[in-house]
PDB file of C-alpha atoms in Angstrom:
ATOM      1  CA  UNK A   1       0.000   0.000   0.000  1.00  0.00           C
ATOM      2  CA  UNK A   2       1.847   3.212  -0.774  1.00  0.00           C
ATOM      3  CA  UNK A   3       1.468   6.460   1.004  1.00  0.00           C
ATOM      4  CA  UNK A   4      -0.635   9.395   0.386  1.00  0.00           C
ATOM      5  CA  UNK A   5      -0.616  12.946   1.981  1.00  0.00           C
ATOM      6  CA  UNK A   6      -3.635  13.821   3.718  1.00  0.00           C
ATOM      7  CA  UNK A   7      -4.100  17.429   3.894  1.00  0.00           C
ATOM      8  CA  UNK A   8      -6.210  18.800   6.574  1.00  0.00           C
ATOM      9  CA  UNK A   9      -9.771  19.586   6.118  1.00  0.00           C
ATOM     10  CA  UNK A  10     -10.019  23.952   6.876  1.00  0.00           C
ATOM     11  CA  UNK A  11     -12.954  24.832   9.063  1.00  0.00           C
ATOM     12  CA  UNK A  12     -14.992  27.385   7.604  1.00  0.00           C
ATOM     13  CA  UNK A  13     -14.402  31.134   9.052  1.00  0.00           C
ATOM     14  CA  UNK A  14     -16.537  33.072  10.759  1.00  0.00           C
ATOM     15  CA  UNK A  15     -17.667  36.208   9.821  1.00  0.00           C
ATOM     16  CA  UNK A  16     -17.114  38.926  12.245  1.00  0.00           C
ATOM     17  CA  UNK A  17     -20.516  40.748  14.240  1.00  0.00           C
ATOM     18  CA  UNK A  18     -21.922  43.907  13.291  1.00  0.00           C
ATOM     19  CA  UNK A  19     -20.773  45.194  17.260  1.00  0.00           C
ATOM     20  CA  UNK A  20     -17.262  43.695  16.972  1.00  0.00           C
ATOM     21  CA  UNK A  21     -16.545  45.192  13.170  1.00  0.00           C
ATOM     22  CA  UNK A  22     -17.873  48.378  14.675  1.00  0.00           C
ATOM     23  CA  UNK A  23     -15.304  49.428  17.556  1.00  0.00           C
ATOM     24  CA  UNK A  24     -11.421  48.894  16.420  1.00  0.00           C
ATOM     25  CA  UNK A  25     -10.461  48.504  20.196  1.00  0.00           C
ATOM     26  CA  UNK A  26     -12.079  45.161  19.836  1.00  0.00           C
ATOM     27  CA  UNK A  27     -11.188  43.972  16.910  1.00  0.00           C
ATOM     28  CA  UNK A  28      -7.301  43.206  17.445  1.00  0.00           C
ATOM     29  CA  UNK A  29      -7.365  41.661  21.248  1.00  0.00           C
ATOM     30  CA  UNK A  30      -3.453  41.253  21.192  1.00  0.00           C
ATOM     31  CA  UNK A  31      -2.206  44.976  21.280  1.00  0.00           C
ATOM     32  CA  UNK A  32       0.412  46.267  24.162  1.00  0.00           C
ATOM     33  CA  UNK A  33      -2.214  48.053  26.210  1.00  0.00           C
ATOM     34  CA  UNK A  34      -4.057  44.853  26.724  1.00  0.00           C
ATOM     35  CA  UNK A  35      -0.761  42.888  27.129  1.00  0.00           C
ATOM     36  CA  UNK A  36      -0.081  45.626  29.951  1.00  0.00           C
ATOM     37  CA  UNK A  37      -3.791  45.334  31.290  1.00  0.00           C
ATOM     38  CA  UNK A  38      -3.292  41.507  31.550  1.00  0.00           C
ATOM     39  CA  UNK A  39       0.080  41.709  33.553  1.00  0.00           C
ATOM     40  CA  UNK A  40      -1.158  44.438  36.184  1.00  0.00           C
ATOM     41  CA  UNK A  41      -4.813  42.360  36.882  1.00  0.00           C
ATOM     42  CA  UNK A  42      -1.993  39.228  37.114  1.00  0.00           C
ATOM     43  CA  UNK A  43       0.018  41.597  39.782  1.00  0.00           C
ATOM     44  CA  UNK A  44      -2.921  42.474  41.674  1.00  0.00           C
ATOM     45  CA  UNK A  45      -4.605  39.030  41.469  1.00  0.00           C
ATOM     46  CA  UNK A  46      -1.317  37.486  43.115  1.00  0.00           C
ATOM     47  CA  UNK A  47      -0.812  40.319  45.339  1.00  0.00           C
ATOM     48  CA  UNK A  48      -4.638  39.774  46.911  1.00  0.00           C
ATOM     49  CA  UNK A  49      -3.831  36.014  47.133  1.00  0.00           C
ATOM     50  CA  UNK A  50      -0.593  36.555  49.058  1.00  0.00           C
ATOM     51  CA  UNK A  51      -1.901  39.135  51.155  1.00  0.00           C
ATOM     52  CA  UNK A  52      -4.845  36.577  52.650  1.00  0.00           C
ATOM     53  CA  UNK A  53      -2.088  33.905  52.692  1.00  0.00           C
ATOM     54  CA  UNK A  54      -0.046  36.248  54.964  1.00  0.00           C
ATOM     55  CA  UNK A  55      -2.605  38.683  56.288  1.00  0.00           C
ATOM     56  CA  UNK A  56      -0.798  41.669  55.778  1.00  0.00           C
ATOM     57  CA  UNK A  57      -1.743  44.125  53.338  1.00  0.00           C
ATOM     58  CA  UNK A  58      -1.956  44.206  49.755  1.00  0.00           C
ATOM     59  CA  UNK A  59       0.825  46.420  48.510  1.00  0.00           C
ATOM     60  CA  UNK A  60       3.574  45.609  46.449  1.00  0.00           C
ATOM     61  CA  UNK A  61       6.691  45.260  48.261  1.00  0.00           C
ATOM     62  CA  UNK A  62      10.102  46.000  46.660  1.00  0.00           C
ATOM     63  CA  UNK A  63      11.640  43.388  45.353  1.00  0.00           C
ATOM     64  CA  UNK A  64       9.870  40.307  46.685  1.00  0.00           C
ATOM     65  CA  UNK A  65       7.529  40.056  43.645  1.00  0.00           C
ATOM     66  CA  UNK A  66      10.006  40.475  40.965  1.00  0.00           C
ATOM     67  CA  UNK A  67      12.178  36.459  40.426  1.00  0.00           C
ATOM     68  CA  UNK A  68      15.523  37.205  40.129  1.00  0.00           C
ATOM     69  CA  UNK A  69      17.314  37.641  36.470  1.00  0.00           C
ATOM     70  CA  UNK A  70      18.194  33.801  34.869  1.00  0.00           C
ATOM     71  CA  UNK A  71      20.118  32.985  32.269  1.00  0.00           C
ATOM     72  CA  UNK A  72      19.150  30.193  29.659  1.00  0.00           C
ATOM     73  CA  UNK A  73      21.120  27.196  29.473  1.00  0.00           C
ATOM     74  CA  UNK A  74      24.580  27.289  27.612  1.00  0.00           C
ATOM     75  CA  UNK A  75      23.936  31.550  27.525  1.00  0.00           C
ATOM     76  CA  UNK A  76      27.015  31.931  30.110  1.00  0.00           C
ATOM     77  CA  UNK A  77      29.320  29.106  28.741  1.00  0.00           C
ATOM     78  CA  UNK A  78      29.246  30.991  25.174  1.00  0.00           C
ATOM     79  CA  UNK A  79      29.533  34.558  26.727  1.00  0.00           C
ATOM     80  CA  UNK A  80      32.300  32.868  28.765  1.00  0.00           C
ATOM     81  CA  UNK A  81      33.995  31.605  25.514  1.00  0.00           C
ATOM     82  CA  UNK A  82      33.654  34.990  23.402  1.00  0.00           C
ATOM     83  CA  UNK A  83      35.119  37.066  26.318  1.00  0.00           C
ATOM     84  CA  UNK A  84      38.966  34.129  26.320  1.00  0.00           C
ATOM     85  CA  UNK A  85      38.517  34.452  22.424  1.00  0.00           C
ATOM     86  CA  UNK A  86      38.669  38.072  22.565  1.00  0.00           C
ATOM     87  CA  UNK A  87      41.492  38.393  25.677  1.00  0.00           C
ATOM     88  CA  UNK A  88      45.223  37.862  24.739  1.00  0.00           C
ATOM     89  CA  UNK A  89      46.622  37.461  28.086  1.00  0.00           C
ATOM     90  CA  UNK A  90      48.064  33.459  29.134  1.00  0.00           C
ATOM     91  CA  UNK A  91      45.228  31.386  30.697  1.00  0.00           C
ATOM     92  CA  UNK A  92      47.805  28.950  32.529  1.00  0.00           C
ATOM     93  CA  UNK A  93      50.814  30.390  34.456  1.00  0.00           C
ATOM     94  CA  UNK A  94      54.145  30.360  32.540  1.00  0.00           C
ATOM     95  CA  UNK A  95      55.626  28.754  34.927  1.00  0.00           C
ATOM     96  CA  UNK A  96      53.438  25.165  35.250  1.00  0.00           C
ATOM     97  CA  UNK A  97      53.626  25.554  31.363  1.00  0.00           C
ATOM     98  CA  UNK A  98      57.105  25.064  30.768  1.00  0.00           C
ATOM     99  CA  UNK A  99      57.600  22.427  33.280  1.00  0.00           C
ATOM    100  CA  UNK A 100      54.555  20.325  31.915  1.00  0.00           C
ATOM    101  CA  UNK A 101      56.258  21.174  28.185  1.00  0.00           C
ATOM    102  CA  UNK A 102      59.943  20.193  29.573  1.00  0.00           C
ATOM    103  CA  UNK A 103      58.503  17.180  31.172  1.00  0.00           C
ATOM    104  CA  UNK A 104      56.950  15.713  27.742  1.00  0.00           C
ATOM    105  CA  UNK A 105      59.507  16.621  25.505  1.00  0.00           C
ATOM    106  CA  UNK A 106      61.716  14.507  28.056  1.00  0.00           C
ATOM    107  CA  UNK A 107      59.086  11.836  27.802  1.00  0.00           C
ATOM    108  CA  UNK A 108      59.507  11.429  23.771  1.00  0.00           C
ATOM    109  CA  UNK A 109      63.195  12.618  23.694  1.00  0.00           C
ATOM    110  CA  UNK A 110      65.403  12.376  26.633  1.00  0.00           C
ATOM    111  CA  UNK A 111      68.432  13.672  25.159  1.00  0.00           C
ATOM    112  CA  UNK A 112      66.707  17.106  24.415  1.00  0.00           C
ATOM    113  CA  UNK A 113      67.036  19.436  27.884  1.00  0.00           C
ATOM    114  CA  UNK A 114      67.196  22.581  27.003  1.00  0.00           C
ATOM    115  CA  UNK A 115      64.932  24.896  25.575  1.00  0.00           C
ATOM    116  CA  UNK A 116      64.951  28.854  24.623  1.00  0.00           C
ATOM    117  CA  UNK A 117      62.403  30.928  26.239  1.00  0.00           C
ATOM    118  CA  UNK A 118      61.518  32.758  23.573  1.00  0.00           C
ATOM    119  CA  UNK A 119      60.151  29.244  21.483  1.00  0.00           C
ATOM    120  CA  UNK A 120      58.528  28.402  24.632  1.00  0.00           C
ATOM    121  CA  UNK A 121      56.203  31.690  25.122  1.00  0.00           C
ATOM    122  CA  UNK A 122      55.630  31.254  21.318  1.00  0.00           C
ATOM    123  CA  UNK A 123      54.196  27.610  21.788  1.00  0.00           C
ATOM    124  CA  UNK A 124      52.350  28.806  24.424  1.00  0.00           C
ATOM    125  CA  UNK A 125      50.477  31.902  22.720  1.00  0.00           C
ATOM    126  CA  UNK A 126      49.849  29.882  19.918  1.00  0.00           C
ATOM    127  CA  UNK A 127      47.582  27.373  22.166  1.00  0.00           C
ATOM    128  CA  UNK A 128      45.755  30.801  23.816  1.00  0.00           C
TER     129      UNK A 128
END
């Protein structure tokens, strides 16, 4: 049996009421005032509900309604990573660099001990 795309069946609009197509206010429910409306009824809802919870009164205190600021997951890791991409300055000390470098180039060669300072700030700043 082979498959077939079954496109949904549209349900018929409405038309819009004589009252409704009359006052603009009405006709687009989703504008900022009402947005704004929606979040101060929300405020004083919660603030009512809290204030019978606690029996004190209903104003707003300063800084107990408001949650504090949150970052999204993985936001702070890459903010984290653009600030070291844009910095030049060593992330490990030059001193436990050049030991940990001395001690695996004696690992692999043995023979080789000494090493100029100047090639080993360069192979560090080229990891940065």
């Amino acid at each position: 049996m082979s498959r077939t795309k079954h496109t949904a069946a549209k349900k018929p609009r409405r038309k819009p009421s004589a009252a409704a197509a009359a006052s603009p206010a009405t006709a687009s429910p989703h504008t900022r005032s009402c947005k704004t409306n929606l979040s101060q009824i929300r405020n004083l809802l919660f603030l009512k509900v809290t204030a019978k919870k606690t029996g004190g009164p209903a104003t707003p205190t300063p800084g107990k309604s408001k949650r504090p600021h949150r970052f999204r997951a993985g936001t702070r890791a890459l903010q984290e990573i653009r600030k070291y991409q844009k910095t030049s300055n060593l992330l490990v000390p030059a001193a436990s660099f050049i030991r940990e470098v001395r001690a695996i180039s004696y690992r692999f060669a043995p023979d080789i001990n000494r090493w100029q300072a100047e090639a080993l700030v360069a192979i560090q700043e080229v990891h940065v």
